[in-house]
Coordinates of C-alpha atoms in Angstrom, one line a residue:
Chain C
X160 CA 106.5 136.5 109.5
X161 CA 108.6 138.4 106.8
X162 CA 112.2 138.3 106.9
X163 CA 112.3 141.9 107.6
X164 CA 110.9 141.3 110.9
X165 CA 112.2 138.8 111.7
X166 CA 114.3 137.8 114.8
X167 CA 117.0 135.6 112.2
X168 CA 120.1 136.7 111.4
X169 CA 123.4 135.4 109.5
X170 CA 126.3 136.9 110.4
X171 CA 130.1 135.7 110.0
X172 CA 131.5 139.1 111.8
X173 CA 134.0 137.8 114.2
X174 CA 135.8 140.6 116.7
X175 CA 139.2 138.8 115.6
X176 CA 138.1 139.3 111.8
X177 CA 138.0 143.0 112.3
X178 CA 141.2 143.5 114.1
X179 CA 142.6 140.9 111.2
X180 CA 140.9 143.4 108.5
X181 CA 142.6 146.7 110.2
X182 CA 146.0 144.2 110.3
X183 CA 146.4 143.5 106.5
X184 CA 145.3 147.0 105.3
X185 CA 148.6 148.1 107.6
X186 CA 150.5 145.5 106.1
X187 CA 149.7 146.3 102.8
X188 CA 150.6 149.5 103.3
X189 CA 153.7 148.5 104.8
X190 CA 154.2 146.5 101.9
X191 CA 154.1 149.2 99.7
X192 CA 156.1 151.7 101.1
X193 CA 158.9 148.7 102.1
X194 CA 161.1 148.9 98.7
X195 CA 162.1 152.5 100.4
X196 CA 163.9 151.5 103.3
X197 CA 164.7 147.2 102.5
X198 CA 167.3 146.0 100.7
X199 CA 167.1 144.2 97.0
X200 CA 167.7 140.8 98.6
X201 CA 164.9 141.4 101.3
X202 CA 162.9 142.6 98.5
X203 CA 163.7 139.8 96.6
X204 CA 162.9 137.1 98.9
X205 CA 159.7 139.0 99.8
X206 CA 158.6 138.0 95.9
X207 CA 159.3 134.6 96.4
X208 CA 157.1 133.9 99.3
X209 CA 154.4 136.5 98.0
X210 CA 154.5 134.4 94.5
X211 CA 154.3 130.9 96.3
X212 CA 151.6 132.3 98.6
X213 CA 149.5 133.1 96.1
X214 CA 150.2 129.7 94.5
X215 CA 149.3 127.7 97.4
X216 CA 146.4 130.3 98.2
X217 CA 145.1 128.9 94.4
X218 CA 145.6 125.4 95.0
X219 CA 143.9 125.6 98.4
X220 CA 141.3 126.9 96.8
X221 CA 141.2 124.2 94.2
X222 CA 142.1 121.3 96.3
X223 CA 140.6 122.5 99.8
X224 CA 137.7 124.1 99.1
X225 CA 136.6 122.5 96.1
X226 CA 137.7 118.8 96.2
X227 CA 140.3 119.1 93.2
X228 CA 143.8 117.7 93.9
X229 CA 145.7 118.7 90.9
X230 CA 149.1 118.0 90.9
X231 CA 149.4 120.0 87.5
X232 CA 149.7 123.4 88.7
X233 CA 153.1 123.6 86.9
X234 CA 151.2 123.3 83.8
X235 CA 149.4 126.5 84.3
X236 CA 152.7 128.2 85.4
X237 CA 154.4 127.2 82.3
X238 CA 152.0 128.2 79.8
X239 CA 151.9 131.5 81.5
X240 CA 155.6 132.2 81.5
X241 CA 155.9 131.2 78.1
X242 CA 153.0 133.8 76.6
X243 CA 155.3 136.3 78.1
X244 CA 158.1 135.4 76.7
X245 CA 156.2 134.9 73.7
X246 CA 154.8 137.6 73.4
X247 CA 157.3 140.1 74.6
X248 CA 160.4 138.1 72.5
X249 CA 158.1 137.4 69.0
X250 CA 155.3 140.1 69.6
X251 CA 157.3 142.8 71.0
X252 CA 154.5 143.8 73.7
X253 CA 155.6 145.3 77.2
X254 CA 156.3 142.9 79.6
X255 CA 153.7 144.5 82.3
X256 CA 151.1 143.9 79.9
X257 CA 152.0 140.6 78.5
X258 CA 151.7 139.6 82.3
X259 CA 148.1 139.2 81.8
X260 CA 148.1 137.3 78.5
X261 CA 149.6 134.3 81.3
X262 CA 146.2 134.4 82.5
X263 CA 144.6 134.4 79.2
X264 CA 147.2 131.3 78.3
X265 CA 146.1 129.6 81.6
X266 CA 142.6 130.0 80.8
X267 CA 142.7 128.7 77.0
X268 CA 145.1 125.1 78.2
X269 CA 142.4 124.6 81.0
X270 CA 139.5 124.2 79.0
X271 CA 141.0 121.3 77.5
X272 CA 142.1 120.2 80.5
X273 CA 139.4 120.4 82.4
X274 CA 137.4 118.9 79.3
X275 CA 139.5 115.7 80.1
X276 CA 140.4 115.9 83.5
X277 CA 137.2 116.0 84.7
X278 CA 135.9 112.8 83.7
X279 CA 138.5 111.2 86.0
X280 CA 137.9 111.2 89.7
X281 CA 140.0 111.1 92.9
X282 CA 143.6 110.0 92.5
X283 CA 143.1 109.5 88.9
X284 CA 142.6 113.1 88.7
X285 CA 145.6 113.8 90.3
X286 CA 147.4 111.3 88.0
X287 CA 145.5 113.2 84.9
X288 CA 146.4 116.4 85.8
X289 CA 150.0 115.7 86.0
X290 CA 150.0 113.6 82.7
X291 CA 148.6 116.8 80.8
X292 CA 151.0 119.1 82.1
X293 CA 153.6 116.5 81.0
X294 CA 152.6 116.8 77.9
X295 CA 152.3 120.3 77.6
X296 CA 155.8 120.8 78.6
X297 CA 156.7 118.6 75.8
X298 CA 155.1 120.5 73.2
X299 CA 156.3 123.8 74.9
X300 CA 160.0 122.0 74.1
X301 CA 159.3 122.2 70.7
X302 CA 158.7 125.7 70.5
X303 CA 162.1 126.5 69.0
X304 CA 161.6 130.0 68.3
X305 CA 161.5 130.4 72.1
X306 CA 164.5 128.3 72.6
X307 CA 163.0 125.0 72.5
X308 CA 164.4 122.6 75.2
X309 CA 166.9 124.7 76.5
X310 CA 165.0 127.5 76.6
X311 CA 165.7 131.8 76.3
X312 CA 166.0 135.0 78.0
X313 CA 164.3 138.4 77.8
X314 CA 166.1 140.7 76.1
X315 CA 167.6 143.0 78.3
X316 CA 166.1 146.5 76.7
X317 CA 162.4 144.6 77.0
X318 CA 162.6 144.6 81.0
X319 CA 164.8 147.3 81.5
X320 CA 162.2 149.8 79.3
X321 CA 158.9 148.0 80.4
X322 CA 156.0 150.2 81.7
X323 CA 156.9 152.0 85.6
X324 CA 160.6 151.0 85.7
X325 CA 162.2 154.5 84.9
X326 CA 159.8 155.7 87.5
X327 CA 160.3 153.5 89.8
X328 CA 164.2 154.0 89.6
X329 CA 164.4 157.7 89.5
X330 CA 161.4 157.2 92.9
X331 CA 164.1 155.3 94.6
X332 CA 167.0 156.0 93.3
X333 CA 168.2 152.6 92.4
X334 CA 169.6 151.0 89.0
X335 CA 167.3 149.5 86.5
X336 CA 167.5 146.2 87.7
X337 CA 166.5 147.0 91.2
X338 CA 163.8 148.7 90.0
X339 CA 162.2 145.8 87.9
X340 CA 163.0 143.9 91.0
X341 CA 161.0 146.3 93.1
X342 CA 157.9 146.7 90.5
X343 CA 157.8 142.7 90.4
X344 CA 157.4 142.9 93.7
X345 CA 154.9 145.4 94.0
X346 CA 152.7 143.1 91.3
X347 CA 153.3 140.2 93.8
X348 CA 152.2 142.1 96.7
X349 CA 149.0 143.3 94.9
X350 CA 148.3 140.0 93.6
X351 CA 148.6 137.8 96.5
X352 CA 146.2 140.4 97.8
X353 CA 143.7 140.0 95.1
X354 CA 143.7 136.4 95.3
X355 CA 143.5 136.3 99.0
X356 CA 140.7 138.9 99.0
X357 CA 138.9 137.1 96.1
X358 CA 139.0 133.6 97.7
X359 CA 137.7 135.2 101.1
X360 CA 135.1 136.8 99.3
X361 CA 134.1 134.1 97.1
X362 CA 134.1 131.4 100.4
X363 CA 131.9 133.8 102.0
X364 CA 129.3 134.4 98.8
X365 CA 126.7 131.7 97.9
X366 CA 129.4 130.0 96.2
X367 CA 131.2 129.5 98.8
X368 CA 128.8 127.3 100.6
X369 CA 128.2 125.6 97.7
X370 CA 132.1 124.9 96.9
X371 CA 132.2 123.3 100.1
X372 CA 128.9 121.4 100.2
X373 CA 130.3 119.5 96.7
X374 CA 133.8 119.1 98.3
X375 CA 132.1 117.5 101.5
X376 CA 129.7 115.4 99.2
X377 CA 129.2 116.0 95.7
X378 CA 126.3 113.6 95.3
X379 CA 123.8 115.1 98.4
X380 CA 125.5 118.7 96.8
X381 CA 123.4 117.9 93.8
X382 CA 120.3 116.8 95.6
X383 CA 119.8 120.2 97.1
X384 CA 120.3 121.8 93.8
X385 CA 123.7 122.6 93.3
X386 CA 125.0 122.5 89.7
X387 CA 128.8 120.8 90.6
X388 CA 129.5 120.1 86.6
X389 CA 129.5 124.1 86.6
X390 CA 130.9 124.5 90.0
X391 CA 133.9 122.6 89.0
X392 CA 134.3 124.3 85.9
X393 CA 134.3 128.0 87.4
X394 CA 136.4 126.8 90.5
X395 CA 139.1 125.5 87.9
X396 CA 139.2 128.1 85.4
X397 CA 139.2 131.0 87.9
X398 CA 142.3 129.0 89.1
X399 CA 144.1 128.7 86.1
X400 CA 144.1 132.2 85.0
X401 CA 145.2 133.1 88.3
X402 CA 148.0 130.6 88.0
X403 CA 149.1 131.6 84.6
X404 CA 149.5 135.3 86.1
X405 CA 151.5 134.3 88.5
X406 CA 153.5 132.2 86.2
X407 CA 154.0 135.5 83.7
X408 CA 155.3 137.5 86.8
X409 CA 157.7 134.7 88.2
X410 CA 159.7 134.3 85.2
X411 CA 159.3 138.5 84.0
X412 CA 161.3 138.7 87.6
X413 CA 163.8 136.0 86.7
X414 CA 164.0 137.4 83.0
X415 CA 165.3 133.6 82.0
X416 CA 162.9 130.5 81.2
X417 CA 163.2 127.0 80.3
X418 CA 160.9 124.0 80.1
X419 CA 162.2 122.3 82.6
X420 CA 162.4 125.4 85.2
X421 CA 158.5 126.5 84.1
X422 CA 157.1 123.7 84.4
X423 CA 158.5 122.0 87.5
X424 CA 156.5 119.9 89.3
X425 CA 158.4 120.4 92.7
X426 CA 158.6 124.2 92.8
X427 CA 155.4 125.1 91.5
X428 CA 152.9 122.0 93.1
X429 CA 155.2 119.9 95.3
X430 CA 156.2 123.1 97.4
X431 CA 152.8 124.6 97.0
X432 CA 151.2 121.4 98.3
X433 CA 153.4 121.1 101.0
X434 CA 153.0 124.8 102.0
X435 CA 149.0 124.1 102.1
X436 CA 149.5 120.7 103.9
X437 CA 151.8 122.4 106.7
X438 CA 149.7 125.0 107.1
X439 CA 146.6 123.7 107.1
X440 CA 144.6 122.3 104.1
X441 CA 141.0 123.9 103.5
X442 CA 141.8 127.2 105.4
X443 CA 143.0 130.9 104.0
X444 CA 145.0 131.1 107.2
X445 CA 146.8 127.9 106.6
X446 CA 149.0 129.2 103.1
X447 CA 150.3 132.1 104.8
X448 CA 151.6 130.4 107.6
X449 CA 152.7 127.1 105.8
X450 CA 154.5 129.9 103.5
X451 CA 157.2 131.7 106.3
X452 CA 157.5 127.8 107.9
X453 CA 159.0 126.9 104.2
X454 CA 160.6 129.8 103.6
X455 CA 162.7 129.6 107.0
X456 CA 163.3 125.6 106.3
X457 CA 164.3 126.4 102.7
X458 CA 166.8 128.9 103.9
X459 CA 168.2 126.8 106.8
X460 CA 167.7 123.6 104.8
X461 CA 169.3 125.6 101.3
X462 CA 172.8 124.0 101.9
X463 CA 172.3 120.2 102.5
X464 CA 171.4 119.1 98.8
X465 CA 168.7 116.7 98.7
X466 CA 168.9 116.6 102.8
X467 CA 166.8 119.3 102.2
X468 CA 163.8 117.1 100.2
X469 CA 163.7 114.6 102.1
X470 CA 163.6 117.1 105.5
X471 CA 160.5 118.5 103.6
X472 CA 158.7 115.3 103.2
X473 CA 159.4 114.1 106.5
X474 CA 157.5 117.1 107.3
X475 CA 155.1 117.2 105.5
X476 CA 154.3 113.1 106.2
X477 CA 154.3 114.0 110.2
X478 CA 152.0 116.6 109.8
X479 CA 149.2 114.8 107.6
X480 CA 149.8 112.0 110.4
X481 CA 150.2 114.0 113.4
X482 CA 148.1 117.4 112.3
X483 CA 146.3 116.9 109.4
X484 CA 144.6 120.1 109.4
X485 CA 148.2 121.5 109.4
X486 CA 149.8 124.3 112.0
X487 CA 146.7 126.5 111.7
X488 CA 144.4 123.7 112.9
X489 CA 146.4 123.1 115.9
X490 CA 146.3 126.5 116.8
X491 CA 142.8 127.5 116.0
X492 CA 141.3 124.2 117.6
X493 CA 143.3 125.7 120.7
X494 CA 142.3 129.0 120.9
X495 CA 139.1 129.0 118.7
X496 CA 140.3 131.9 116.0
X497 CA 139.2 132.2 113.0
X498 CA 141.3 135.7 111.3
X499 CA 138.9 134.8 108.2
X500 CA 135.9 134.1 109.3
X501 CA 133.7 132.7 106.5
X502 CA 131.2 130.4 108.9
X503 CA 128.0 131.9 109.1
X504 CA 126.3 132.1 112.8
X505 CA 122.7 131.8 113.0
X506 CA 122.0 134.3 115.7
X507 CA 118.7 135.0 117.2
X508 CA 116.4 133.3 119.5
X509 CA 118.5 130.3 120.1
X510 CA 117.3 127.5 122.7
X511 CA 120.1 126.3 125.5
X512 CA 122.0 123.3 123.9
X513 CA 120.1 120.1 124.9
X514 CA 116.6 121.6 125.0
X515 CA 116.2 120.8 120.7
Chain G
X284 CA 99.3 114.0 88.9
X285 CA 102.3 115.0 91.2
X286 CA 104.6 111.9 90.0
X287 CA 104.2 109.7 87.5
X288 CA 106.9 106.4 86.5
X289 CA 105.8 104.8 83.0
X290 CA 107.6 101.6 82.8
X291 CA 111.2 102.9 84.4
X292 CA 113.6 100.2 84.6
X293 CA 117.5 100.6 85.6
X294 CA 120.3 98.3 84.9
X295 CA 123.5 97.9 85.7
X296 CA 125.3 95.6 83.5
X297 CA 123.3 92.7 83.4
X298 CA 122.0 93.2 86.5
X299 CA 118.5 94.9 86.7
X300 CA 117.8 96.5 89.8
X301 CA 114.6 98.4 88.7
X302 CA 112.2 96.6 86.8
X303 CA 109.7 98.2 84.3
X304 CA 108.4 100.0 87.6
X305 CA 104.8 102.1 86.6
X306 CA 102.8 104.0 89.7
X307 CA 101.4 107.1 89.7
X308 CA 101.2 109.8 93.0
X309 CA 98.7 112.5 93.1
X310 CA 100.0 116.1 94.8
X311 CA 99.4 115.7 98.4
X312 CA 99.8 111.8 99.0
X313 CA 101.7 110.2 101.4
X314 CA 102.8 106.6 99.8
X315 CA 104.9 104.2 101.6
X316 CA 107.5 102.1 100.0
X317 CA 107.9 99.0 101.5
X318 CA 110.3 95.8 99.9
X319 CA 113.1 93.3 101.3
X320 CA 116.9 94.9 101.6
X321 CA 118.0 94.9 98.0
X322 CA 114.5 95.1 96.5
X323 CA 115.8 98.5 94.6
X324 CA 114.1 101.0 96.3
X325 CA 116.7 103.2 97.5
X326 CA 117.3 103.2 93.4
X327 CA 113.5 103.7 92.6
X328 CA 114.3 107.1 94.5
X329 CA 117.8 107.9 92.8
X330 CA 115.4 107.6 89.7
X331 CA 113.5 110.0 90.4
X332 CA 115.5 112.1 91.8
X333 CA 118.3 112.3 89.1
X334 CA 121.0 110.8 90.7
X335 CA 120.7 108.1 88.8
X336 CA 119.5 108.1 85.2
X337 CA 117.0 105.6 84.1
X338 CA 118.1 102.6 81.4
X339 CA 114.2 102.5 79.9
X340 CA 111.1 104.5 80.8
X341 CA 109.8 107.8 81.5
X342 CA 109.2 109.7 84.7
X343 CA 106.8 113.2 85.2
X344 CA 107.0 115.1 87.5
X345 CA 103.9 117.7 87.6
X346 CA 103.1 116.7 84.5
X347 CA 106.3 117.6 82.9
X348 CA 108.8 114.7 81.3
X349 CA 112.0 115.0 83.8
X350 CA 113.3 111.9 82.5
X351 CA 116.5 113.0 81.2
X352 CA 116.7 116.2 83.8
X353 CA 119.6 116.6 85.8
X354 CA 119.3 115.9 89.4
X355 CA 119.8 119.7 90.5
X356 CA 116.9 121.0 88.3
X357 CA 114.7 118.4 89.9
X358 CA 115.3 119.9 92.9
X359 CA 114.3 123.1 91.9
X360 CA 111.0 122.2 90.7
X361 CA 110.2 121.0 93.9
X362 CA 111.6 117.3 94.7
X363 CA 113.6 117.2 98.0
X364 CA 115.2 113.8 99.6
X365 CA 116.7 112.4 102.7
X366 CA 119.4 110.2 102.1
X367 CA 119.5 106.3 103.9
X368 CA 122.8 107.1 105.1
X369 CA 123.2 110.4 106.3
X370 CA 125.3 112.4 103.7
X371 CA 125.8 116.4 105.6
X372 CA 128.0 118.3 104.6
X373 CA 130.4 117.8 107.9
X374 CA 132.8 120.9 106.7
X375 CA 129.6 122.6 107.2
X376 CA 127.7 124.1 110.2
X377 CA 124.0 122.7 110.6
X378 CA 122.5 126.1 109.5
X379 CA 125.2 126.4 106.7
X380 CA 123.6 122.8 105.6
X381 CA 120.4 124.2 105.3
X382 CA 121.5 127.6 104.2
X383 CA 122.8 125.8 101.3
X384 CA 119.7 123.7 100.5
X385 CA 117.6 126.8 100.4
X386 CA 119.7 129.2 98.7
X387 CA 120.8 126.5 95.7
X388 CA 117.3 124.0 96.0
X389 CA 114.8 127.0 97.3
X390 CA 116.3 129.5 95.2
X391 CA 115.4 132.4 97.7
X392 CA 116.8 135.3 98.9
X393 CA 119.4 135.8 101.8
X394 CA 117.5 136.9 104.2
X395 CA 114.4 134.6 103.4
X396 CA 116.4 131.5 103.4
X397 CA 117.7 132.8 107.0
X398 CA 114.7 132.7 108.2
X399 CA 113.0 129.8 106.3
X400 CA 115.5 127.5 107.4
X401 CA 116.0 128.2 111.6
X402 CA 112.1 127.9 111.2
X403 CA 112.6 124.1 109.7
X404 CA 115.6 123.9 112.6
X405 CA 112.5 124.7 115.2
X406 CA 110.7 122.5 113.6
X407 CA 113.1 119.4 113.5
X408 CA 114.5 119.8 117.0
X409 CA 117.4 121.0 115.6
X410 CA 117.5 124.6 116.6
X411 CA 120.1 124.3 120.2
X412 CA 122.6 122.2 116.9
X413 CA 122.2 125.5 114.9
X414 CA 125.7 126.6 115.2
X415 CA 127.3 123.0 115.1
X416 CA 129.7 121.6 112.4
X417 CA 127.4 118.7 110.9
X418 CA 130.8 116.5 111.0
X419 CA 130.4 116.7 115.0
X420 CA 126.5 114.8 115.1
X421 CA 124.9 112.2 116.7
X422 CA 123.2 109.6 114.3
X423 CA 119.8 111.0 115.6
X424 CA 120.6 114.6 114.6
X425 CA 122.4 113.4 111.6
X426 CA 118.7 111.8 110.7
X427 CA 117.3 114.8 111.6
X428 CA 119.7 117.1 109.7
X429 CA 118.8 114.9 106.5
X430 CA 115.1 116.1 106.8
X431 CA 115.8 119.3 107.8
X432 CA 118.1 119.8 104.3
X433 CA 115.8 118.1 102.8
X434 CA 112.6 120.5 103.8
X435 CA 115.0 123.6 103.2
X436 CA 115.2 122.5 99.5
X437 CA 110.9 123.8 99.5
X438 CA 109.9 120.7 98.4
X439 CA 106.6 119.9 96.7
X440 CA 107.2 116.0 96.6
X441 CA 109.5 114.8 99.3
X442 CA 111.6 111.6 99.3
X443 CA 112.3 109.9 102.9
X444 CA 114.6 106.7 102.7
X445 CA 114.5 105.1 106.1
X446 CA 114.9 108.3 108.9
X447 CA 113.3 105.9 111.2
X448 CA 115.8 103.4 111.4
X449 CA 118.1 103.5 113.9
X450 CA 115.9 105.6 116.6
X451 CA 114.3 104.6 119.9
X452 CA 110.6 104.8 120.0
X453 CA 110.1 108.1 121.5
X454 CA 112.3 110.0 118.8
X455 CA 110.9 108.0 116.2
X456 CA 107.0 109.4 117.3
X457 CA 108.7 113.0 117.1
X458 CA 109.8 112.4 113.9
X459 CA 106.1 110.7 112.9
X460 CA 104.8 114.0 114.2
X461 CA 107.2 116.1 112.6
X462 CA 106.1 113.9 108.9
X463 CA 102.7 114.2 109.8
X464 CA 102.7 118.1 109.9
X465 CA 104.9 118.6 106.6
X466 CA 102.0 116.8 105.3
X467 CA 99.5 118.5 106.9
X468 CA 100.8 121.2 105.1
X469 CA 100.6 120.1 101.5
X470 CA 103.6 118.5 101.0
X471 CA 103.3 115.0 98.6
X472 CA 105.5 112.4 100.5
X473 CA 107.1 109.3 99.4
X474 CA 108.8 107.3 102.5
X475 CA 110.8 104.0 102.4
X476 CA 110.6 102.7 105.6
X477 CA 111.3 99.0 107.3
X478 CA 109.6 100.9 111.0
X479 CA 106.0 100.0 109.7
X480 CA 104.1 101.1 112.5
X481 CA 105.8 104.5 112.0
X482 CA 105.0 104.4 108.2
X483 CA 101.7 103.1 108.5
X484 CA 101.0 105.9 111.3
X485 CA 101.1 108.4 108.0
X486 CA 100.7 107.0 105.0
X487 CA 97.7 106.6 102.9
X488 CA 98.9 103.5 100.5
X489 CA 101.9 101.1 100.3
X490 CA 103.6 100.1 97.5
X491 CA 105.6 96.7 97.7
X492 CA 109.2 96.3 95.4
X493 CA 110.5 92.9 95.2
X494 CA 113.4 92.2 93.2
X495 CA 113.2 95.6 91.4
X496 CA 109.6 94.7 90.3
X497 CA 106.2 96.5 91.8
X498 CA 104.3 93.6 93.1
X499 CA 101.8 95.6 94.7
X500 CA 99.9 99.2 95.5
X501 CA 97.2 100.0 97.3
X502 CA 95.8 100.6 101.2
X503 CA 98.1 99.6 104.0
X504 CA 95.8 97.3 105.3
X505 CA 95.0 95.5 102.0
X506 CA 98.5 95.4 101.5
X507 CA 99.8 93.9 104.9
X508 CA 97.1 91.3 104.3
X509 CA 97.9 89.7 101.1
X510 CA 99.8 86.6 101.1
X511 CA 102.0 87.9 98.8
X512 CA 103.6 90.4 100.3
X513 CA 104.0 88.5 103.9
X514 CA 105.5 86.0 102.3
X515 CA 108.0 88.1 99.9
X516 CA 108.4 90.9 102.5
X517 CA 107.7 89.8 106.0
X518 CA 109.0 85.8 105.2
X519 CA 106.5 84.6 106.8
X520 CA 104.8 81.1 104.9
X521 CA 101.1 81.3 104.9

């Protein structure tokens, strides 16, 4: 029998998936027109949520699907941000274009980082990435032209005159600073959608099968023909580029940088891990849910200083013990819901269970 | 010749696990490997598949030197294997486990792979479990999945590592029938097994390993009658 007349098909379509696709388009459209009636504060909050969501999706791709538990992601946020500041301050580049340089910088750092870190496994890999991130921070702190250890700011002229600001200011009849926020928010929205769509596409492709296979059992993956080394490199490099771009965008919005802020393990890795763990590792839905929970906690506990961090830590520990698959794992197990279906179901003349 | 091992050795530090093994397996043959626990049988498999690299010696597959070739390339040349302790991809369904093997090991197109995987699931009695997560399977089903996934790579040389261990008599018979079918279709098989009646009902030759050395190869009757084998393998003092 040839494949064309075979009764067997593989399908990952679900009714919920179709509904979510329509919902996603609606959310994106609302997101794009939102600056027309939302306050500047809301736009800034959404910018934060979207950039954290992007970082969480990327980390989830690395750890939840690729089995690469990196705690050095702040290296890519930092190097991406510094690449933008360097290009704008020293090279006179337009900040909008310099965001892309953040991705290039992430890639350039990722190659030597992977070269060393891929020789390590499990917990050692995690520690290795952390150490390399720290070394990168110390090296960047020596960059006197960008303020060394104390950091620097983007020139006001550069951010005010950047591509699109004047048009946005005119369109919404707002001041330059607010227009800059709207522009950054739009890019954050596009970036988050692109990263989620990219990861979803990747997981539904042939490479997605290989990723989960390698995560679950690298030796067995090799034994069915998966090029484990190539796959890990590919995922790590993709993640580094995306993290670099996100880092550049985050610090374009704040317009101020220092090594401690740009390479902060708490802000760019610990919170990100919290989001993924609380939401549900190894799912696309998890980080979306996680970032909302994280944002609510952050807002309601922000005035409690170190109690805030202690509470986050406690919640993360409780989640790991009682809900290792996160909040989305609980919801999904009870409802059988998959908003981003990636499982390929075999359809055709299947026997009943037990018939064998 | 399907496979030729030329004085293949493997050491971990001072410990020699495989000691100068030379063996030829013609195309289409079914060869059994026996030996006491720790004799180096699974290590020998890992050397053939490329999951481990030899310390010395040479391995030829279909006339081609593959001694330094990585595992995934050997799979694509036609080496399929099962693991002694089942190693399913637990986060994937049974069908997806096979699909991964077919798409990477077999390099088949998507539609072809889906069709082939469904047929293999039917042959191995796993069709009803196709859409179940591999992590939720029972031991028997995990063993069946090991065989099914190895078949999905489209192997010309199939390495089976204690696939019948822990099965009931009835389950074992079904498995033997499946392996016979695979062999009859022209696949070369090397099978490590402690369940001797299952093994000898399929294989044409038996090889005996002890302390990493090959101490005999021949027809199953001859091997089982050999005094050395009975002493070493069966622990019977003759």
